[in-house]
Amino acid sequence: MARKKLAFIGGGQIGGIMSLMAAQKQLGDIVMLDIPDREGMCKGKMLDIAESRGVGGYDADMTGTSDYKDIAGADVVIVTAGLPRKPGMSRDDLLDVNVKIISEVAARVKENCPDAFNIIVTNPLDSMVYGFRKVTGFPKNRVCGMAGVLDTSRFCSFVAMEMNVSIEDVAATVLGGHGPTMVPLPRLCTVGGIPLAELMPQDKIDAIVSRTRGAGTEIVNLLGNGSAFFSPAASAIMMAESYLKDKKRVLPAAAYLEGEYGINGFYLGVPVIIGAGGVEKVIEVKLTDDEKAALMNSLETVKTAVADVDARI
Ligand code: TXD
């Protein structure tokens, strides 16, 4: 059986790490695309990964390009094209520039990979994934956004660090928009199956919720030039792997809602099942009144950004 094909639109920090991770997992052949000025960078990064195969022993054709013809027929498209934040910037500050990029990329993906499963990473995430789907007109099950997997991974990592336990035994989920209004759900977090509230005092839980909301900014400030890329790359590849291997993982992702959670016509982070059918199902978890209010509050911030996108594309 021919290998699958993954197209990464954007060959920067996240695109590069995703390419190595996808190759090491032997998810398929990989095409990294960027603007013409950075085609050499793509070719160099992909050749470098190809040359690491002698050590890693993974079979994958690695292509760097700026020609959209090279992504033709891709099974999975992951879009990181766009500017990242600098210290002092909010994710929404990126909207003006990145909506133009997403709009252009969406049109080219529609031309060349009409049947792909699309994972959007570019910020501001919830409105960029909305814009991508608006331009492509792809069905909602084939367009989702990567944010909840990252935010949940951050939450779980902070719990594991605080308790000095294996990350393997921490499970949680984070809903809502990818920003300060995101909705971690400590009530649903377990450590070895034990509810977090039985293991950690509320003030420490609150501190972890707050750190999770600010985790992206914390890294932007530490790096000084750009944003997180290892954890976002790993998160997007987890979603792609669930699709390519029909794993039917239950993951938080920005999914298009049509009535679920009482929300209609917007992308927002919710638990979904990702398998060969793409976003196969949105799972409606029962929320407390406070959690519901927090989700609606998060939706309001997303609505503002989406209105901006609708005014432009
Ligand atoms: O959880 C999440 N969704 C976020 C997403 C987590 C972290 C980073 N988040 C966002 O991903 C970040 O705010 C950016 O909007 C994207 C990509 O972040 P990255 O760190 O990879 O940015 P880079 O290193 O600047 O890479 C972006 C690449 C760069 O090489 C540009 O030349 C390219 O995008 N680019 C384009 N490629 C193709 N086509 C067009 N038009 C284009 N414009 C820029």
CSV table of C-alpha atoms and ligand atoms in Angstrom, one decimal:
chain,number,residue,atom,x,y,z
A,1,MET,CA,0.0,0.0,0.0
A,2,ALA,CA,1.4,3.4,-1.0
A,3,ARG,CA,2.5,5.6,1.9
A,4,LYS,CA,0.2,8.4,3.1
A,5,LYS,CA,1.1,12.0,2.2
A,6,LEU,CA,1.3,14.8,4.7
A,7,ALA,CA,1.5,18.4,3.6
A,8,PHE,CA,2.8,21.0,6.2
A,9,ILE,CA,2.0,24.5,5.0
A,10,GLY,CA,4.5,26.7,6.8
A,11,GLY,CA,8.0,25.4,7.3
A,12,GLY,CA,9.0,27.4,10.4
A,13,GLN,CA,9.5,26.4,14.0
A,14,ILE,CA,6.5,24.2,14.3
A,15,GLY,CA,6.6,23.0,10.7
A,16,GLY,CA,10.2,21.7,11.2
A,17,ILE,CA,9.5,19.9,14.4
A,18,MET,CA,6.3,18.4,13.0
A,19,SER,CA,8.3,17.1,10.0
A,20,LEU,CA,10.8,15.3,12.2
A,21,MET,CA,8.1,13.9,14.5
A,22,ALA,CA,5.9,12.7,11.6
A,23,ALA,CA,8.9,11.1,9.9
A,24,GLN,CA,10.0,9.3,13.2
A,25,LYS,CA,6.5,8.0,13.5
A,26,GLN,CA,6.5,6.9,9.8
A,27,LEU,CA,3.1,8.5,9.3
A,28,GLY,CA,3.9,8.9,5.6
A,29,ASP,CA,5.7,11.0,3.0
A,30,ILE,CA,6.1,14.7,4.0
A,31,VAL,CA,6.0,17.8,1.9
A,32,MET,CA,6.9,21.1,3.7
A,33,LEU,CA,5.8,24.2,1.9
A,34,ASP,CA,6.6,27.8,2.5
A,35,ILE,CA,6.9,31.1,0.6
A,36,PRO,CA,9.4,31.2,-2.3
A,37,ASP,CA,11.9,33.2,-0.3
A,38,ARG,CA,12.0,30.3,2.2
A,39,GLU,CA,11.9,27.4,-0.2
A,40,GLY,CA,15.6,26.9,0.4
A,41,MET,CA,14.9,26.6,4.1
A,42,CYS,CA,12.3,24.0,3.5
A,43,LYS,CA,14.6,22.0,1.2
A,44,GLY,CA,17.4,22.3,3.7
A,45,LYS,CA,15.3,21.2,6.7
A,46,MET,CA,13.7,18.3,4.8
A,47,LEU,CA,17.1,17.1,3.4
A,48,ASP,CA,18.5,17.3,7.0
A,49,ILE,CA,15.6,15.1,8.3
A,50,ALA,CA,16.1,12.7,5.4
A,51,GLU,CA,19.7,12.4,6.3
A,52,SER,CA,18.8,11.5,9.9
A,53,ARG,CA,17.0,8.4,8.6
A,54,GLY,CA,20.2,6.4,8.6
A,55,VAL,CA,20.1,6.8,12.4
A,56,GLY,CA,16.4,6.6,13.0
A,57,GLY,CA,15.6,3.9,10.4
A,58,TYR,CA,12.3,5.5,9.3
A,59,ASP,CA,11.2,5.4,5.7
A,60,ALA,CA,9.6,8.6,4.4
A,61,ASP,CA,10.2,10.8,1.4
A,62,MET,CA,10.9,14.4,2.6
A,63,THR,CA,10.2,17.2,0.1
A,64,GLY,CA,10.7,21.0,0.7
A,65,THR,CA,9.0,23.3,-1.7
A,66,SER,CA,7.1,26.6,-2.4
A,67,ASP,CA,5.1,25.0,-5.3
A,68,TYR,CA,1.6,24.0,-4.3
A,69,LYS,CA,1.6,21.4,-7.0
A,70,ASP,CA,3.9,19.4,-4.7
A,71,ILE,CA,1.2,19.0,-2.1
A,72,ALA,CA,-1.3,17.5,-4.6
A,73,GLY,CA,-3.4,14.7,-3.2
A,74,ALA,CA,-2.1,15.1,0.4
A,75,ASP,CA,-4.1,13.0,2.9
A,76,VAL,CA,-3.4,15.4,5.8
A,77,VAL,CA,-2.7,19.1,5.6
A,78,ILE,CA,-1.4,20.9,8.7
A,79,VAL,CA,-1.3,24.7,8.4
A,80,THR,CA,1.1,26.7,10.5
A,81,ALA,CA,1.6,29.5,7.9
A,82,GLY,CA,1.5,32.9,9.7
A,83,LEU,CA,3.3,35.1,12.1
A,84,PRO,CA,3.9,34.0,15.7
A,85,ARG,CA,3.6,36.3,18.7
A,86,LYS,CA,6.4,38.5,20.1
A,87,PRO,CA,6.5,39.6,23.7
A,88,GLY,CA,3.6,42.0,24.5
A,89,MET,CA,1.4,40.7,21.7
A,90,SER,CA,-1.9,38.9,22.2
A,91,ARG,CA,-2.9,36.1,19.8
A,92,ASP,CA,-5.6,38.4,18.4
A,93,ASP,CA,-2.9,40.9,17.5
A,94,LEU,CA,-1.9,38.5,14.8
A,95,LEU,CA,-5.3,38.5,13.1
A,96,ASP,CA,-4.8,41.2,10.6
A,97,VAL,CA,-1.7,39.6,9.0
A,98,ASN,CA,-2.6,36.0,9.5
A,99,VAL,CA,-6.1,36.1,8.1
A,100,LYS,CA,-4.7,37.2,4.7
A,101,ILE,CA,-2.2,34.3,4.8
A,102,ILE,CA,-4.8,31.7,5.9
A,103,SER,CA,-7.2,32.9,3.1
A,104,GLU,CA,-4.5,32.5,0.5
A,105,VAL,CA,-3.4,29.1,1.8
A,106,ALA,CA,-7.0,27.9,2.0
A,107,ALA,CA,-7.6,28.7,-1.6
A,108,ARG,CA,-4.4,26.8,-2.7
A,109,VAL,CA,-5.2,23.8,-0.5
A,110,LYS,CA,-8.7,23.6,-1.9
A,111,GLU,CA,-7.2,23.6,-5.4
A,112,ASN,CA,-4.6,20.9,-4.7
A,113,CYS,CA,-5.9,18.7,-1.8
A,114,PRO,CA,-9.7,18.7,-2.0
A,115,ASP,CA,-10.0,15.5,0.0
A,116,ALA,CA,-7.5,16.1,2.8
A,117,PHE,CA,-8.1,16.2,6.6
A,118,ASN,CA,-7.0,19.7,7.6
A,119,ILE,CA,-5.6,20.7,11.0
A,120,ILE,CA,-5.1,24.5,11.4
A,121,VAL,CA,-2.5,25.7,13.9
A,122,THR,CA,-2.1,29.4,13.0
A,123,ASN,CA,-3.2,31.9,15.6
A,124,PRO,CA,-5.6,33.4,16.5
A,125,LEU,CA,-6.6,29.8,16.2
A,126,ASP,CA,-10.4,29.7,16.6
A,127,SER,CA,-10.9,32.4,14.0
A,128,MET,CA,-8.2,31.2,11.7
A,129,VAL,CA,-9.7,27.7,11.5
A,130,TYR,CA,-13.1,29.4,10.9
A,131,GLY,CA,-11.7,31.4,8.1
A,132,PHE,CA,-9.9,28.4,6.5
A,133,ARG,CA,-13.2,26.5,6.4
A,134,LYS,CA,-15.1,29.5,5.1
A,135,VAL,CA,-12.7,29.9,2.1
A,136,THR,CA,-12.4,26.2,1.3
A,137,GLY,CA,-16.1,25.2,1.9
A,138,PHE,CA,-14.8,21.9,3.1
A,139,PRO,CA,-17.2,19.8,5.3
A,140,LYS,CA,-16.8,20.4,9.0
A,141,ASN,CA,-15.5,16.9,9.7
A,142,ARG,CA,-12.4,17.7,7.6
A,143,VAL,CA,-11.4,21.0,9.1
A,144,CYS,CA,-10.4,21.4,12.7
A,145,GLY,CA,-8.1,23.5,14.9
A,146,MET,CA,-5.2,22.4,17.1
A,147,ALA,CA,-5.3,24.1,20.5
A,148,GLY,CA,-7.1,21.9,23.1
A,149,VAL,CA,-4.5,19.1,22.8
A,150,LEU,CA,-1.8,21.6,23.6
A,151,ASP,CA,-3.6,23.3,26.4
A,152,THR,CA,-4.6,20.0,28.0
A,153,SER,CA,-1.0,18.7,27.7
A,154,ARG,CA,0.2,21.9,29.5
A,155,PHE,CA,-2.4,21.4,32.2
A,156,CYS,CA,-1.5,17.7,32.7
A,157,SER,CA,2.2,18.5,32.7
A,158,PHE,CA,1.8,21.1,35.4
A,159,VAL,CA,-0.2,18.6,37.5
A,160,ALA,CA,2.4,15.9,37.0
A,161,MET,CA,5.2,18.4,38.0
A,162,GLU,CA,3.3,19.5,41.1
A,163,MET,CA,2.6,16.0,42.2
A,164,ASN,CA,5.8,14.4,41.0
A,165,VAL,CA,3.9,11.6,39.3
A,166,SER,CA,4.1,10.1,35.8
A,167,ILE,CA,2.5,12.2,33.1
A,168,GLU,CA,1.1,8.8,31.8
A,169,ASP,CA,-1.3,8.8,34.7
A,170,VAL,CA,-2.7,12.3,34.4
A,171,ALA,CA,-5.9,12.8,32.3
A,172,ALA,CA,-7.7,16.0,31.7
A,173,THR,CA,-9.4,18.2,29.1
A,174,VAL,CA,-9.4,21.9,28.3
A,175,LEU,CA,-12.4,23.5,26.4
A,176,GLY,CA,-13.1,26.8,24.8
A,177,GLY,CA,-11.0,29.3,22.8
A,178,HIS,CA,-7.3,29.2,22.6
A,179,GLY,CA,-6.5,32.1,24.8
A,180,PRO,CA,-6.8,33.6,28.3
A,181,THR,CA,-10.5,32.6,28.4
A,182,MET,CA,-9.8,28.9,27.8
A,183,VAL,CA,-11.7,26.5,30.1
A,184,PRO,CA,-9.6,23.9,31.9
A,185,LEU,CA,-11.9,21.5,33.7
A,186,PRO,CA,-10.1,20.4,36.9
A,187,ARG,CA,-13.3,18.7,38.0
A,188,LEU,CA,-12.7,16.1,35.2
A,189,CYS,CA,-9.0,15.7,35.8
A,190,THR,CA,-7.8,12.4,37.3
A,191,VAL,CA,-4.5,11.1,38.5
A,192,GLY,CA,-4.4,7.4,38.3
A,193,GLY,CA,-8.2,7.5,38.1
A,194,ILE,CA,-8.4,9.5,41.3
A,195,PRO,CA,-10.1,12.9,41.0
A,196,LEU,CA,-7.6,15.7,41.3
A,197,ALA,CA,-9.6,17.4,44.0
A,198,GLU,CA,-8.9,14.5,46.3
A,199,LEU,CA,-5.1,14.9,45.8
A,200,MET,CA,-4.4,18.6,45.6
A,201,PRO,CA,-5.7,21.6,47.6
A,202,GLN,CA,-7.9,24.1,45.7
A,203,ASP,CA,-5.4,26.9,45.7
A,204,LYS,CA,-2.8,24.8,43.9
A,205,ILE,CA,-5.4,23.6,41.4
A,206,ASP,CA,-6.4,27.3,40.8
A,207,ALA,CA,-2.7,28.1,40.3
A,208,ILE,CA,-2.4,25.4,37.7
A,209,VAL,CA,-5.5,26.6,35.9
A,210,SER,CA,-4.1,30.1,35.8
A,211,ARG,CA,-0.6,28.9,34.6
A,212,THR,CA,-2.3,26.9,31.9
A,213,ARG,CA,-4.2,29.9,30.6
A,214,GLY,CA,-0.9,31.9,30.5
A,215,ALA,CA,1.4,29.1,29.4
A,216,GLY,CA,1.8,30.3,25.8
A,217,THR,CA,2.6,33.8,27.0
A,218,GLU,CA,5.1,32.5,29.5
A,219,ILE,CA,7.0,30.8,26.7
A,220,VAL,CA,6.8,33.8,24.4
A,221,ASN,CA,8.3,35.9,27.2
A,222,LEU,CA,11.1,33.4,27.9
A,223,LEU,CA,12.0,32.9,24.2
A,224,GLY,CA,11.8,36.6,23.4
A,225,ASN,CA,11.3,36.0,19.7
A,226,GLY,CA,8.5,33.7,18.7
A,227,SER,CA,6.2,31.3,20.5
A,228,ALA,CA,6.1,27.7,21.7
A,229,PHE,CA,6.8,25.1,19.0
A,230,PHE,CA,7.8,21.7,20.5
A,231,SER,CA,4.5,21.2,22.3
A,232,PRO,CA,2.3,22.6,19.5
A,233,ALA,CA,4.1,20.4,17.0
A,234,ALA,CA,3.6,17.3,19.1
A,235,SER,CA,-0.1,18.2,19.6
A,236,ALA,CA,-0.8,18.6,15.9
A,237,ILE,CA,1.0,15.3,15.1
A,238,MET,CA,-1.1,13.5,17.7
A,239,MET,CA,-4.3,14.6,15.9
A,240,ALA,CA,-2.9,13.7,12.4
A,241,GLU,CA,-1.9,10.3,13.7
A,242,SER,CA,-5.4,9.6,15.1
A,243,TYR,CA,-6.8,10.4,11.6
A,244,LEU,CA,-4.2,8.5,9.6
A,245,LYS,CA,-4.4,5.4,11.8
A,246,ASP,CA,-8.2,5.6,12.5
A,247,LYS,CA,-7.3,5.6,16.2
A,248,LYS,CA,-10.6,7.4,17.2
A,249,ARG,CA,-8.8,9.3,20.0
A,250,VAL,CA,-11.0,11.4,22.2
A,251,LEU,CA,-9.2,14.7,22.0
A,252,PRO,CA,-10.1,18.4,22.7
A,253,ALA,CA,-10.0,20.3,19.3
A,254,ALA,CA,-11.5,23.4,17.8
A,255,ALA,CA,-14.5,21.9,16.0
A,256,TYR,CA,-17.3,23.5,14.1
A,257,LEU,CA,-20.4,23.5,16.3
A,258,GLU,CA,-24.0,23.3,14.9
A,259,GLY,CA,-26.1,23.2,18.1
A,260,GLU,CA,-23.7,21.3,20.4
A,261,TYR,CA,-23.3,23.1,23.7
A,262,GLY,CA,-26.0,25.4,22.5
A,263,ILE,CA,-23.5,27.0,20.1
A,264,ASN,CA,-24.1,27.4,16.4
A,265,GLY,CA,-21.8,28.5,13.6
A,266,PHE,CA,-18.5,28.8,15.4
A,267,TYR,CA,-15.4,26.8,16.0
A,268,LEU,CA,-14.6,26.2,19.7
A,269,GLY,CA,-12.5,23.8,21.6
A,270,VAL,CA,-14.6,20.8,22.6
A,271,PRO,CA,-13.9,17.0,23.1
A,272,VAL,CA,-14.1,15.2,19.7
A,273,ILE,CA,-13.4,11.8,18.3
A,274,ILE,CA,-10.8,11.9,15.5
A,275,GLY,CA,-10.6,8.9,13.2
A,276,ALA,CA,-10.6,8.0,9.5
A,277,GLY,CA,-13.7,10.2,9.1
A,278,GLY,CA,-11.9,13.2,10.5
A,279,VAL,CA,-13.8,14.9,13.3
A,280,GLU,CA,-16.2,12.0,13.6
A,281,LYS,CA,-18.2,13.2,16.6
A,282,VAL,CA,-18.4,16.1,19.0
A,283,ILE,CA,-18.8,14.9,22.6
A,284,GLU,CA,-21.1,17.0,24.8
A,285,VAL,CA,-19.8,16.7,28.3
A,286,LYS,CA,-22.2,17.7,31.1
A,287,LEU,CA,-21.0,21.0,32.5
A,288,THR,CA,-21.7,22.8,35.8
A,289,ASP,CA,-23.4,26.2,35.6
A,290,ASP,CA,-20.0,27.8,36.2
A,291,GLU,CA,-18.2,25.8,33.6
A,292,LYS,CA,-21.0,26.6,31.1
A,293,ALA,CA,-20.7,30.3,31.9
A,294,ALA,CA,-16.9,30.1,31.3
A,295,LEU,CA,-17.4,28.4,28.0
A,296,MET,CA,-19.9,31.0,26.9
A,297,ASN,CA,-17.5,33.7,28.0
A,298,SER,CA,-14.8,32.1,25.9
A,299,LEU,CA,-17.1,32.0,22.9
A,300,GLU,CA,-17.7,35.7,23.2
A,301,THR,CA,-14.0,36.4,22.6
A,302,VAL,CA,-14.0,34.0,19.7
A,303,LYS,CA,-17.1,35.8,18.2
A,304,THR,CA,-15.3,39.1,18.2
A,305,ALA,CA,-12.3,37.7,16.2
A,306,VAL,CA,-14.7,35.8,13.9
A,307,ALA,CA,-16.5,39.0,13.1
A,308,ASP,CA,-13.1,40.5,12.2
A,309,VAL,CA,-12.5,37.6,9.9
A,310,ASP,CA,-16.0,37.8,8.3
A,311,ALA,CA,-15.3,41.5,7.6
A,312,ARG,CA,-12.2,40.5,5.6
A,313,ILE,CA,-13.0,37.2,3.8
B,1,TXD,O1,-1.8,26.0,19.9
B,1,TXD,C1,-1.7,26.7,18.9
B,1,TXD,N1,-2.6,26.6,17.9
B,1,TXD,C2,-0.6,27.7,18.7
B,1,TXD,C3,-0.4,28.2,17.3
B,1,TXD,C4,0.6,27.3,19.4
B,1,TXD,C5,1.8,27.9,19.1
B,1,TXD,C6,2.0,28.7,17.9
B,1,TXD,N2,0.8,29.1,17.2
B,1,TXD,C7,0.9,29.8,15.9
B,1,TXD,O2,1.4,28.9,14.9
B,1,TXD,C8,1.8,31.0,15.9
B,1,TXD,O3,1.2,32.1,16.5
B,1,TXD,C9,1.9,31.2,14.4
B,1,TXD,O4,0.7,31.8,13.9
B,1,TXD,C10,1.9,29.8,13.8
B,1,TXD,C11,3.2,29.3,13.4
B,1,TXD,O5,4.1,29.4,14.5
B,1,TXD,P1,5.7,29.1,14.2
B,1,TXD,O6,6.4,29.3,15.5
B,1,TXD,O7,5.9,27.9,13.4
B,1,TXD,O8,6.0,30.4,13.3
B,1,TXD,P2,7.2,30.6,12.3
B,1,TXD,O9,8.4,29.9,12.8
B,1,TXD,O10,7.3,32.1,12.0
B,1,TXD,O11,6.7,29.8,11.0
B,1,TXD,C12,5.6,30.3,10.2
B,1,TXD,C13,6.0,30.1,8.8
B,1,TXD,C14,7.2,30.9,8.3
B,1,TXD,O12,8.2,30.0,7.8
B,1,TXD,C15,6.6,31.8,7.2
B,1,TXD,O13,7.5,32.0,6.1
B,1,TXD,C16,5.5,30.9,6.7
B,1,TXD,O14,4.9,30.4,7.9
B,1,TXD,N3,4.5,31.6,5.9
B,1,TXD,C17,3.9,31.0,4.9
B,1,TXD,N4,3.9,29.8,4.4
B,1,TXD,C18,3.2,29.5,3.3
B,1,TXD,N5,2.3,30.4,2.7
B,1,TXD,C19,2.3,31.7,3.2
B,1,TXD,N6,1.5,32.6,2.6
B,1,TXD,C20,3.0,32.0,4.3
B,1,TXD,N7,3.2,33.2,5.1
B,1,TXD,C21,4.1,32.9,6.0
